[in-house]
Amino acid sequence: MARQARQWRVGAAGIAGVAVIGLALSACGGAKVGDSSSEAGGSGSSGKCGTFNIAVNPWVGYEANAAVIAYVAEHDLGCKVTKKDLKEEIAWQGFGTGEVDAVVENWGHDDLKKKYITDQKTAVDAGPTGNEGLIGWYVPPWLAKAHPDILDWNNLNKYAAKFKTSESGGKGQLLDGDPSFVTNDEALVKNLKLDYKVVYAGSETALIQAFRKAEKDKEWVIGYFYEPQWFMSEVPLKKVKLPDYKAGCDADAEKVACDYPVYKLDKIVSAKFAKSGSPAYDLVKNFTWTNDDQNIVAKYIAVDKMTPEAAAKKWVEANRDKVEAWIK
Amino acid sequence: MTVAVEKTEKPEKTQAVEQAAPVKSVRKVSRSMVVAAILVVWLVLFLVLRGKQTLALAAADLTDLHRWFNDVNDSIGANRNSNPLFLYFFNEIRLVIDTLVTFVQELISQPSADRPVPQIGWLGVVGIAGYVSWAVGNWRVALLAVAGFTFLGLQGLWQESMDTLALTVSAVFVALLFAIPLGVWAGLSDRFNRIMTPFLDFMQTMPTFVYLAPLTLFFLIGPASATIATLIYAAPPAIRITAHAIRSVPETTVEAADSLGATRRQALMKVLLPMSKRTVVMGVNQTIMAALAMVTIAALIDAPGLGKTVVQALQSLDVGTAFNAGLAIVVMAIVLDRVTTAASGREEAARRSKNRFLTWRRPLLAVGAAITTVLIYLSHTYVWAAEFPGEGGTGSAISSGADTVTTWAQDSLSGITNAFRDAITNGLLNPFQTLLTDSPWWLVGAALIALGVVLGGWRAGITTAVCVGLLVGTGVWSDSMTTLASTVVATVLVMLLGIVFGVWMGRSALMDRLLRPSLDAAQVMPPFVYLVPFLALFGATRFTAIVAAVVYAAPVAMKIIADGVRNVPATTVEAATSAGCNTWQIITKVQLPMARGALTLATNQGLIYVLSMVVVGGLVGAGALGYDVVAGFSQGQLYGKGLAAGLAIVLLGVMFDRITQAAARRTSA
Amino acid sequence: MTTQTEVPQRRGTPQDSGSTPVISVRRLWKVFGPKADQVPDSEELCGLTRRELMDRTGCTAAVRDVHFDVSPGEVFVVMGLSGSGKSTLVRCLTRLIEPTAGEVVFEGEDIRQADDKRLRDLRRRKFSMVFQHFGLLPHRRVVDNVAFGLEIRGMGKAARTRRAQEVVELVGLAGYENSYPDQLSGGMQQRVGLARALAGDPDVLFFDEPFSALDPLIRRDMQNEVIRLHHEVGKTMVFITHDLSEALKLGDRILIMRDGKMVQCGTGDELVGAPADDYVREFVKDVPRGDVLTLRWIMRPPADGDALDGPELGPDVVVKEATRAVLAADKPVKVVENGKLLGIVGDEEILAVVAGQEGGA
C-alpha cells in the first residue's frame, strides 16, 4: 500500500511537472490561433453569392475551366466555392440531389442531357465554353513526319503490320482509351474495312503514357485521342483524317463510317441554381474562352505543376479584360 | 480404370490391410489422369468446334439484362425525392454518418466553426497517436506512431493525411459497430454463418466501381457515401475473423463454463468474448487495411484526403506527387497495422513481463495523459502547434526522387521488359485465352464443371454448374473467359513468386524481416502509382494488368506460405536432416508437402486477390470484364453491362473459391 | 509421501444398504445422428452392434442402455477405452450432452425433466466437473479462475475471492493465486481446475479423464491429491478414466464400458476376481493381483486335515498385506468375519497369487 501511494505521489509530481512545462511553453508560445484568423479568413467580403458547388471532372482541361471560374467567383463575387471531384455521371446525378450547381466542360453526353434536362428537368444548358472538342485517331508527331501519308485513313491498311502488338492478334492495333468517351471505333474499323483491332487501354493515363513513349522511342502507335488536352503541349499529336462528318452519318452506331463531329463544349447547371439569382450563375453562363486559353492554364497545372488556384490566379491576372466581360 | 476395378473386386481378407496403400495411389494417379483426359477431350473438341457459339459481345453491345439494369438504376434516380425509403431511411443513415465524419474532420483535419484550423493541431494529433499507441501497445509502436505521423507532416501532406485518417477512423468505427455483433452471431450459429458467407463473398469481390455511382444516389455525394463504400469492402474481414475467433475458443472452456451453470450471456461475456479478443483485434487490423485500400477509389466520389492527391496527380501523369501521397498511405497503414498488432498481443506481453512494470503502469499512464492534454491544448491554441511547419520539403524530395527512378527505369529497362512481356503473352496467355474464348461456351462450361467435380467433389461441381449458368446469363461470357485466362496466368505467377519467396522467408527470419515492410507497402500502395511506370515499360497490355495483379496478390501468397513453412514441426525437419537430406530435398520433400494446407490457402487467396484487381487491370489494357466495369462506371448507357460484368467477377471468384476449398479439404482428408 | 499411500486402502465402502443413492441412472441412451430418438425404442435396432447400426441408420450409439447407482460419498469410476462412450456418459449425467432416452435421477429428481433454469441452478450448486484439458480461462488469474463459478452464481467479489483463496490453499496452490494459467505446469493447471470445481462446494464432483494429459509422476501426485481431498471433504465423485490402475486405485466401484454398453460393474477385487467376460479378463490380466484381491477371493473352505488354530484375518484384507502374516504363520490363516469362519488361506493360495500362477486363466 505504502509503495502504491509513493507511486501515486510520483505520478502526481510528474503531472505537475508537465503542467509547469506546458505553462512555460505557452508563456513564450508564439502566435495564437485566433489572432491571425482575420487575414486567413479570405479577402472577399461574403456577398450575396452564398455557396457555389462546382463539379470537377477528372481531366486537366476541365480542371482549368473550374479553377478559373472558381477563382473569379471567390475573389470577384465573394462566393464560397466548394469544388467536388466527381466523374461526369455522378456529377450529373448531383444536379438532381442538389449537390452540384454547375458542370463547366461537357463533352456531348446526349444521353445525360436527355435524362436530366429533358426528362427529369433538374438541369439546364448554360451555353458553350468557347472550346471546341475534337475526337479522332492520332499518331505521334515523328510518325506523321516520317510517313506523312499515314494521316489519311486510306493508307492505314498499308501500315497495319507496323502497328501489330502482343494484344492485337495479328492485326494492327488501334489503341482506344478512356472509358468515359463513347467510341464508334469498332464500327469504324469494320465499316472502313481496316485491318485493325481495337484494343482498350482503359484509361487516359494509359493512353498518354503510350503516346509519350511512342514519341520518345519512335514506336508505331495509333490511337483514339482528343483535344483540347494538356498533353498536346508536350507531344503535339497529329490527327488522322477520316471520312468527313456529315450530320446524321453517325445516327446508326452499327453503320458509322465517318469521322467524329466537332463538339461544341458546353456548360450545364442545375435548374435550381439557374433560378437562384446567384451572381455565380451569371458568371458560369457568361464564361467563354478559347482552346489556347485553356491549354495555357492546363499547362500551368499539368506540366509546371502549379496548384489549380495558382494557375488560375496567374491567368486571371494576365487576362483581366476577359474576366471583366464575364462578370459585368 | 479397369485395373482398379478388378483389384477391388476380389479383396481377400488377409490382403485387405496391405491393399489400402496401393489402392490409394491408384486413385491419386487416376485423378490427375482424369484431369488430363478432360483437358485432352477439351482440346480435341476445341479444334473441331473452334469459333462456334462463343457468345462474343462487342464492347458497345448490350443484352436485355443490361438494359433492364439501366432502367432500374434510372428509376431509382428519378424517384429518390419522393420515395419514403429515401426520405426516412437512407437520409437518416446519411445524416448520422455525415455528422460523425464531419465531427472527426473538424477535430483533426478541417477548419471548424470560426477557426481557420481544426480543433486539434498536428502536435496534439501526434501526441494522441503516441499516447494511444503506448497505452494499447508498447513504447516501440508508440515511437513508430510518433515518427510516422511526423513524417506525414514532413511530406507536406498533413491535412490530406488527417482527412484520410478521419474517414478511415469513421468507416472502421461504423464497420465494427455492425461487424463484431454479426461476427459473434456467425460464430455462434452455423446457420447464420452459412447465410452470411455468400454476402461476405459478394461484398469482397464485387468491384467497388459497380456500386460507387448508385451509392451516391442513395447517400448523396459526400462523406456518407465514401464511408459506406469503404465499409462495404472493409467490414467482411472483421466479420469473418470475429466468427473464426469465437469458433476457435476451445470447446472444453465453453463446456467448463456450462458445467458451472453459466447462462448464454455469461458464457459470451465472460468466456467467448474475452478469449477471442486477441483474434478479433486482428480482424480490426484487417478492416483498417481494407479501408485504406479504398482511399483512392473513394476519391472518385469526392472523398477528401490522400486519395484525391493521388488521383489528381495521375491526371497529369505526375508520378512523383502520386508516389509521395501513396507513400503517406503506406506509412499510415504500417503505423496502424503495427499498433493494432501490438495491441492484440499487449495483454499477454504485459503478463509475461510480470509485476515490475505493471505497478508503475497506472501512474505512468496518468503522466502520459497529462502530457497529451498539454500537447492538445498547445495545438489548439498556438499556430506553430496547429499547422505543421515547413513547406513539406521532404515531400518534394521524395517526389523528385521517385520521378528520377521512374524515368531511369523507363529508359533503361524497356528492352528487357518487352521481351519478357512478349514471351509470357505469346507463350502462355494467348494460347490459353484462345482456348477459353474460341471454344463453344457449353464446352468450356462442361470442362469447368468436370474439373470442379474431379478436384472438389460433387458439391463443388454443382456450385460450378450454377456459376457457369449464371455467367452465361450475365451476357458477358466471352469477356469473362478473357478475364479468366489472365486471372489464371496471374495466379500461376503469384504462386511461383509465393513459393520462392515464401519458402525463403519461412526458412530465414532475416529475409522475413527484410521483406515484410515491402510486402505491406505493395498491398496498400494505390496500384496506379506503380502502374504508370509499368505502363511505360509494358504498354497498355493485358500483361501490365497481370503484373499489377501479381504485385498486389503475391505478398499475400508469400506471407501465407512463409507461415506454412515456418509451422512445419522442427522435429520433422530435424528427422529429415538426420536422414541426410540436403537443403533442396528438405524443401521439396518435407517443408513444401507439409505446408500443403498453406499452399492451397495461398492459391485460394491469391486468386481472390487477383480477381479484386481485375478492374484496375481494365484501366491499363486488360479489356474484358475490368474494362466493362470501368466503362459502366463512366457511361450511363453501359451501366447495366458494368453491373453484369461486376457480377461475373463475383461469380468467377465464388466458383474458384469453392473449388479450391473443396479440393483442399479432399487432399487434407 | 511414500509408496505406502499408493496401496489402496479399503475404505469402508459406504454403500451400506438403506442409504439412498445420490445418482441413479436408468436405461440411459445417447444416440448421435438423424432420427436418433427412434433407436432406443426399437427392439430391433437395440439389438444391432454399433457398426451395424451405423450402416443401417447412420446413427452412432455412444451410450447404450446404461444403468447404475452412485451412493453418497462413493468414488464411482467409469472405465473404458477411447470410443467406449464414457465421456459422453458423464456429460449426459449433467446434460452437457442431452441424453436420448432414460432417466438420470439426482437426489430423487429426474434431471432430464429439469428446465433450463433448474438445470443451471443444479450445475451452480450441486455438480461440478473437472476436464481433461482443464478448460481454464487464460485471461484470468488463478484466483479468478477458481472464483469463476461463484461469480456466475452472482456472489460478491470480496466473498468469492475469500472462498477462492481457501480452495486455492486446499489444493496446494498457495502462492500462485496471482499467476496466469499459462505460467503453470500441467499438473498445477489441473489443480486450478480441481479448485474451481471445489469452490462451489458441490454435492457431486465429475472428473472427465482429468489426469490423462499429465506426466506419470504428476499423475500419481494428482491421484493422491484426489484421495486426500476425498478423505477431507468426502464428496461423491464420478471419475472417468481409461487407465485401469487409476480406476483400481481410486474407485470404490468401477463400471467397465465397451462400445457404449456396460460390461461389468463392481468393486476392484470383483473385477479381478470374477471378470464378467473375456474382455474384462483381458483387461485385468496384467494387474498385480496381490494388490487388488482380498483374502475373500482366495480362501478355500477348511478341509478335514487343516489346522484351525492359526491367526485370524478379515476377509477384506488385501492379499499383499496378508502375505507376510500368512507366510510367517506355520498354520493356515483363518478368514473370519464377525466371528464367523469363512475359509482359510494357506501358503499355496498366497503364493499362487503373488507368483501370478493364477493369473490369465
Short mmCIF file of C-alpha atoms in Angstrom, two decimals, chain B residues 357-638:
data_model
loop_
_atom_site.label_atom_id
_atom_site.label_comp_id
_atom_site.label_asym_id
_atom_site.label_seq_id
_atom_site.Cartn_x
_atom_site.Cartn_y
_atom_site.Cartn_z
CA PHE B 357 6.31 -2.75 -14.81
CA LEU B 358 2.66 -3.34 -14.09
CA THR B 359 2.69 -1.48 -10.80
CA TRP B 360 4.20 1.56 -12.48
CA ARG B 361 1.80 1.46 -15.36
CA ARG B 362 -1.06 3.41 -13.87
CA PRO B 363 0.92 6.40 -12.68
CA LEU B 364 2.79 6.44 -15.98
CA LEU B 365 -0.47 6.36 -17.89
CA ALA B 366 -1.67 9.33 -15.88
CA VAL B 367 1.51 11.26 -16.62
CA GLY B 368 1.18 10.38 -20.31
CA ALA B 369 -2.42 11.57 -20.32
CA ALA B 370 -1.34 14.84 -18.75
CA ILE B 371 1.41 15.39 -21.32
CA THR B 372 -1.02 14.61 -24.12
CA THR B 373 -3.55 17.03 -22.71
CA VAL B 374 -0.95 19.77 -22.64
CA LEU B 375 0.01 18.99 -26.24
CA ILE B 376 -3.63 19.11 -27.30
CA TYR B 377 -4.06 22.41 -25.53
CA LEU B 378 -0.97 23.85 -27.20
CA SER B 379 -2.06 22.65 -30.61
CA HIS B 380 -5.49 24.10 -30.03
CA THR B 381 -4.13 27.48 -29.05
CA TYR B 382 -0.90 28.25 -30.87
CA VAL B 383 -0.35 28.45 -34.58
CA TRP B 384 3.04 26.73 -34.52
CA ALA B 385 1.48 23.66 -32.94
CA ALA B 386 -1.66 23.78 -35.03
CA GLU B 387 -0.31 24.00 -38.55
CA PHE B 388 2.53 21.74 -39.47
CA PRO B 389 5.54 23.98 -40.00
CA GLY B 390 7.62 23.94 -43.13
CA GLU B 391 6.77 23.56 -46.76
CA GLY B 392 6.92 19.80 -46.97
CA GLY B 393 10.45 19.76 -48.33
CA THR B 394 10.76 16.07 -47.64
CA GLY B 395 7.72 15.51 -49.81
CA SER B 396 9.27 17.38 -52.76
CA ALA B 397 12.48 15.43 -52.33
CA ILE B 398 10.54 12.17 -52.36
CA SER B 399 8.57 13.25 -55.42
CA SER B 400 11.60 14.19 -57.45
CA GLY B 401 13.41 11.08 -56.28
CA ALA B 402 10.53 8.92 -57.41
CA ASP B 403 10.44 10.77 -60.72
CA THR B 404 14.12 10.18 -61.30
CA VAL B 405 13.88 6.49 -60.52
CA THR B 406 10.82 6.12 -62.75
CA THR B 407 12.44 7.88 -65.66
CA TRP B 408 15.59 5.82 -65.28
CA ALA B 409 13.64 2.58 -65.17
CA GLN B 410 11.54 3.53 -68.16
CA ASP B 411 14.57 4.48 -70.20
CA SER B 412 16.89 1.65 -69.40
CA LEU B 413 14.69 -1.35 -68.81
CA SER B 414 12.19 -1.30 -71.60
CA GLY B 415 14.17 -3.59 -73.93
CA ILE B 416 14.33 -6.44 -71.42
CA THR B 417 10.81 -5.97 -70.21
CA ASN B 418 9.33 -6.08 -73.67
CA ALA B 419 10.98 -9.40 -74.41
CA PHE B 420 9.68 -10.79 -71.15
CA ARG B 421 6.21 -9.50 -71.82
CA ASP B 422 6.08 -10.99 -75.30
CA ALA B 423 7.33 -14.34 -74.08
CA ILE B 424 4.62 -14.62 -71.46
CA THR B 425 1.91 -13.22 -73.70
CA ASN B 426 2.64 -15.35 -76.73
CA GLY B 427 3.79 -18.46 -74.93
CA LEU B 428 1.21 -18.70 -72.21
CA LEU B 429 -1.52 -16.14 -72.25
CA ASN B 430 -2.58 -16.08 -75.90
CA PRO B 431 -2.97 -19.84 -76.43
CA PHE B 432 -4.82 -20.23 -73.17
CA GLN B 433 -7.10 -17.30 -73.86
CA THR B 434 -7.86 -18.59 -77.34
CA LEU B 435 -8.79 -21.94 -75.91
CA LEU B 436 -11.18 -20.31 -73.47
CA THR B 437 -12.73 -17.69 -75.72
CA ASP B 438 -12.90 -19.60 -79.00
CA SER B 439 -14.37 -22.81 -77.62
CA PRO B 440 -18.16 -23.06 -77.62
CA TRP B 441 -19.49 -21.84 -74.28
CA TRP B 442 -21.02 -25.18 -73.41
CA LEU B 443 -17.71 -26.93 -73.97
CA VAL B 444 -15.84 -24.59 -71.61
CA GLY B 445 -18.70 -24.86 -69.15
CA ALA B 446 -18.68 -28.65 -69.27
CA ALA B 447 -14.91 -28.72 -68.84
CA LEU B 448 -15.09 -26.38 -65.84
CA ILE B 449 -17.84 -28.43 -64.23
CA ALA B 450 -15.94 -31.67 -64.85
CA LEU B 451 -12.79 -30.19 -63.31
CA GLY B 452 -14.86 -28.97 -60.39
CA VAL B 453 -16.23 -32.45 -59.79
CA VAL B 454 -12.87 -34.18 -60.13
CA LEU B 455 -10.96 -31.74 -57.96
CA GLY B 456 -13.58 -30.70 -55.47
CA GLY B 457 -16.28 -33.35 -55.44
CA TRP B 458 -19.95 -33.24 -56.33
CA ARG B 459 -20.89 -30.25 -54.27
CA ALA B 460 -18.16 -28.15 -55.87
CA GLY B 461 -19.34 -29.47 -59.22
CA ILE B 462 -22.86 -28.26 -58.56
CA THR B 463 -21.61 -24.84 -57.47
CA THR B 464 -19.53 -24.64 -60.65
CA ALA B 465 -22.55 -25.57 -62.74
CA VAL B 466 -24.65 -22.85 -61.14
CA CYS B 467 -21.86 -20.29 -61.61
CA VAL B 468 -21.38 -21.27 -65.27
CA GLY B 469 -25.12 -20.96 -65.85
CA LEU B 470 -25.25 -17.54 -64.24
CA LEU B 471 -22.15 -16.41 -66.14
CA VAL B 472 -23.91 -17.22 -69.39
CA GLY B 473 -26.89 -15.30 -68.02
CA THR B 474 -24.86 -12.15 -67.40
CA GLY B 475 -24.30 -11.86 -71.14
CA VAL B 476 -20.58 -11.23 -70.76
CA TRP B 477 -19.44 -14.83 -71.17
CA SER B 478 -16.74 -14.09 -73.72
CA ASP B 479 -15.27 -11.25 -71.65
CA SER B 480 -15.40 -13.49 -68.59
CA MET B 481 -13.30 -16.07 -70.41
CA THR B 482 -10.72 -13.45 -71.43
CA THR B 483 -10.51 -12.27 -67.85
CA LEU B 484 -10.36 -15.84 -66.64
CA ALA B 485 -7.32 -16.52 -68.83
CA SER B 486 -5.42 -13.53 -67.45
CA THR B 487 -6.51 -14.40 -63.94
CA VAL B 488 -5.21 -17.93 -64.17
CA VAL B 489 -1.89 -16.79 -65.65
CA ALA B 490 -1.54 -14.15 -62.95
CA THR B 491 -2.32 -16.71 -60.25
CA VAL B 492 0.31 -19.06 -61.61
CA LEU B 493 2.88 -16.26 -61.45
CA VAL B 494 1.69 -15.33 -57.96
CA MET B 495 2.18 -18.90 -56.81
CA LEU B 496 5.63 -19.14 -58.37
CA LEU B 497 6.75 -15.98 -56.61
CA GLY B 498 4.89 -17.01 -53.49
CA ILE B 499 6.66 -20.34 -53.26
CA VAL B 500 10.12 -18.97 -53.97
CA PHE B 501 9.94 -16.05 -51.56
CA GLY B 502 7.58 -17.74 -49.13
CA VAL B 503 9.98 -20.63 -48.62
CA TRP B 504 12.87 -18.24 -48.35
CA MET B 505 11.07 -16.13 -45.76
CA GLY B 506 9.88 -19.22 -43.94
CA ARG B 507 13.42 -20.53 -43.64
CA SER B 508 15.18 -17.29 -42.86
CA ALA B 509 13.97 -14.90 -40.19
CA LEU B 510 16.28 -12.23 -41.55
CA MET B 511 14.73 -12.43 -45.00
CA ASP B 512 11.31 -12.25 -43.41
CA ARG B 513 12.18 -9.10 -41.52
CA LEU B 514 13.68 -7.51 -44.63
CA LEU B 515 10.81 -8.33 -46.97
CA ARG B 516 7.77 -7.80 -44.80
CA PRO B 517 7.63 -3.98 -44.92
CA SER B 518 7.87 -4.02 -48.73
CA LEU B 519 5.10 -6.61 -48.87
CA ASP B 520 2.91 -4.43 -46.66
CA ALA B 521 3.71 -1.47 -48.88
CA ALA B 522 2.82 -3.39 -52.04
CA GLN B 523 -0.56 -4.21 -50.56
CA VAL B 524 -1.62 -0.70 -49.58
CA MET B 525 0.20 1.47 -52.12
CA PRO B 526 -2.52 2.60 -54.55
CA PRO B 527 -1.94 0.48 -57.67
CA PHE B 528 -1.94 3.40 -60.07
CA VAL B 529 1.15 4.87 -58.50
CA TYR B 530 3.27 1.99 -59.70
CA LEU B 531 1.15 1.32 -62.75
CA VAL B 532 2.25 4.48 -64.51
CA PRO B 533 5.86 3.31 -64.78
CA PHE B 534 4.61 -0.17 -65.64
CA LEU B 535 2.56 1.33 -68.44
CA ALA B 536 5.71 2.93 -69.75
CA LEU B 537 7.54 -0.38 -69.53
CA PHE B 538 4.94 -2.78 -70.84
CA GLY B 539 2.45 -0.57 -72.64
CA ALA B 540 -1.30 -0.78 -72.24
CA THR B 541 -1.49 -4.55 -72.40
CA ARG B 542 -3.01 -7.47 -70.62
CA PHE B 543 0.46 -8.17 -69.33
CA THR B 544 0.57 -4.86 -67.47
CA ALA B 545 -2.70 -5.81 -65.86
CA ILE B 546 -1.25 -9.17 -64.88
CA VAL B 547 1.80 -7.50 -63.36
CA ALA B 548 -0.45 -5.18 -61.38
CA ALA B 549 -2.39 -8.16 -60.07
CA VAL B 550 0.81 -10.03 -59.22
CA VAL B 551 2.24 -7.08 -57.31
CA TYR B 552 -0.93 -6.90 -55.27
CA ALA B 553 -1.56 -10.61 -54.74
CA ALA B 554 1.92 -12.08 -54.39
CA PRO B 555 2.58 -10.57 -50.94
CA VAL B 556 -0.43 -12.39 -49.52
CA ALA B 557 0.71 -15.69 -51.03
CA MET B 558 4.25 -15.16 -49.75
CA LYS B 559 3.08 -14.40 -46.23
CA ILE B 560 0.80 -17.44 -46.11
CA ILE B 561 3.42 -19.81 -47.50
CA ALA B 562 6.10 -18.40 -45.21
CA ASP B 563 3.86 -19.08 -42.23
CA GLY B 564 3.12 -22.56 -43.52
CA VAL B 565 6.79 -23.39 -43.92
CA ARG B 566 7.60 -21.98 -40.51
CA ASN B 567 4.89 -24.09 -38.93
CA VAL B 568 6.37 -27.36 -40.15
CA PRO B 569 7.39 -29.06 -36.88
CA ALA B 570 11.08 -28.61 -36.20
CA THR B 571 11.37 -32.30 -35.28
CA THR B 572 10.28 -33.34 -38.78
CA VAL B 573 12.92 -31.15 -40.36
CA GLU B 574 15.41 -32.47 -37.85
CA ALA B 575 14.48 -36.03 -38.73
CA ALA B 576 14.94 -35.30 -42.43
CA THR B 577 18.30 -33.65 -41.79
CA SER B 578 19.46 -36.60 -39.74
CA ALA B 579 18.42 -38.86 -42.63
CA GLY B 580 20.88 -36.97 -44.79
CA CYS B 581 18.58 -34.70 -46.80
CA ASN B 582 20.21 -31.70 -48.40
CA THR B 583 18.51 -28.31 -48.35
CA TRP B 584 16.76 -28.84 -51.67
CA GLN B 585 15.43 -32.19 -50.53
CA ILE B 586 14.23 -30.76 -47.26
CA ILE B 587 12.33 -28.06 -49.09
CA THR B 588 10.78 -30.26 -51.76
CA LYS B 589 10.24 -33.44 -49.80
CA VAL B 590 9.42 -32.17 -46.33
CA GLN B 591 8.61 -28.49 -46.00
CA LEU B 592 6.50 -27.92 -49.09
CA PRO B 593 4.48 -31.15 -48.83
CA MET B 594 3.85 -30.49 -45.16
CA ALA B 595 2.82 -26.92 -45.90
CA ARG B 596 0.26 -28.18 -48.41
CA GLY B 597 -2.58 -26.63 -46.48
CA ALA B 598 -0.83 -23.27 -46.64
CA LEU B 599 -0.18 -23.73 -50.36
CA THR B 600 -3.85 -24.32 -51.06
CA LEU B 601 -4.85 -21.40 -48.93
CA ALA B 602 -2.29 -19.26 -50.74
CA THR B 603 -3.73 -20.32 -54.10
CA ASN B 604 -7.21 -19.53 -52.93
CA GLN B 605 -6.31 -16.13 -51.52
CA GLY B 606 -4.01 -15.41 -54.46
CA LEU B 607 -6.89 -15.99 -56.87
CA ILE B 608 -9.29 -13.84 -54.90
CA TYR B 609 -6.76 -11.01 -54.68
CA VAL B 610 -6.01 -11.30 -58.39
CA LEU B 611 -9.72 -11.09 -59.11
CA SER B 612 -10.01 -7.99 -56.97
CA MET B 613 -7.50 -6.33 -59.30
CA VAL B 614 -9.49 -7.12 -62.45
CA VAL B 615 -10.92 -3.62 -62.52
CA VAL B 616 -7.55 -1.97 -62.09
CA GLY B 617 -6.39 -4.23 -64.92
CA GLY B 618 -9.20 -2.86 -67.03
CA LEU B 619 -7.69 0.59 -66.59
CA VAL B 620 -4.32 -0.42 -68.04
CA GLY B 621 -5.18 -2.54 -71.01
CA ALA B 622 -6.71 -5.78 -69.80
CA GLY B 623 -10.00 -5.06 -71.53
CA ALA B 624 -12.75 -7.60 -70.90
CA LEU B 625 -14.63 -7.57 -67.57
CA GLY B 626 -12.40 -4.94 -66.00
CA TYR B 627 -12.98 -2.54 -68.87
CA ASP B 628 -16.70 -3.30 -68.84
CA VAL B 629 -16.90 -2.31 -65.19
CA VAL B 630 -14.87 0.86 -65.67
CA ALA B 631 -16.88 1.85 -68.73
CA GLY B 632 -20.11 1.13 -66.91
CA PHE B 633 -18.98 3.47 -64.17
CA SER B 634 -18.24 6.20 -66.70
CA GLN B 635 -21.05 5.94 -69.24
CA GLY B 636 -24.70 5.82 -68.32
CA GLN B 637 -25.78 3.54 -71.14
CA LEU B 638 -23.16 0.98 -70.19
#
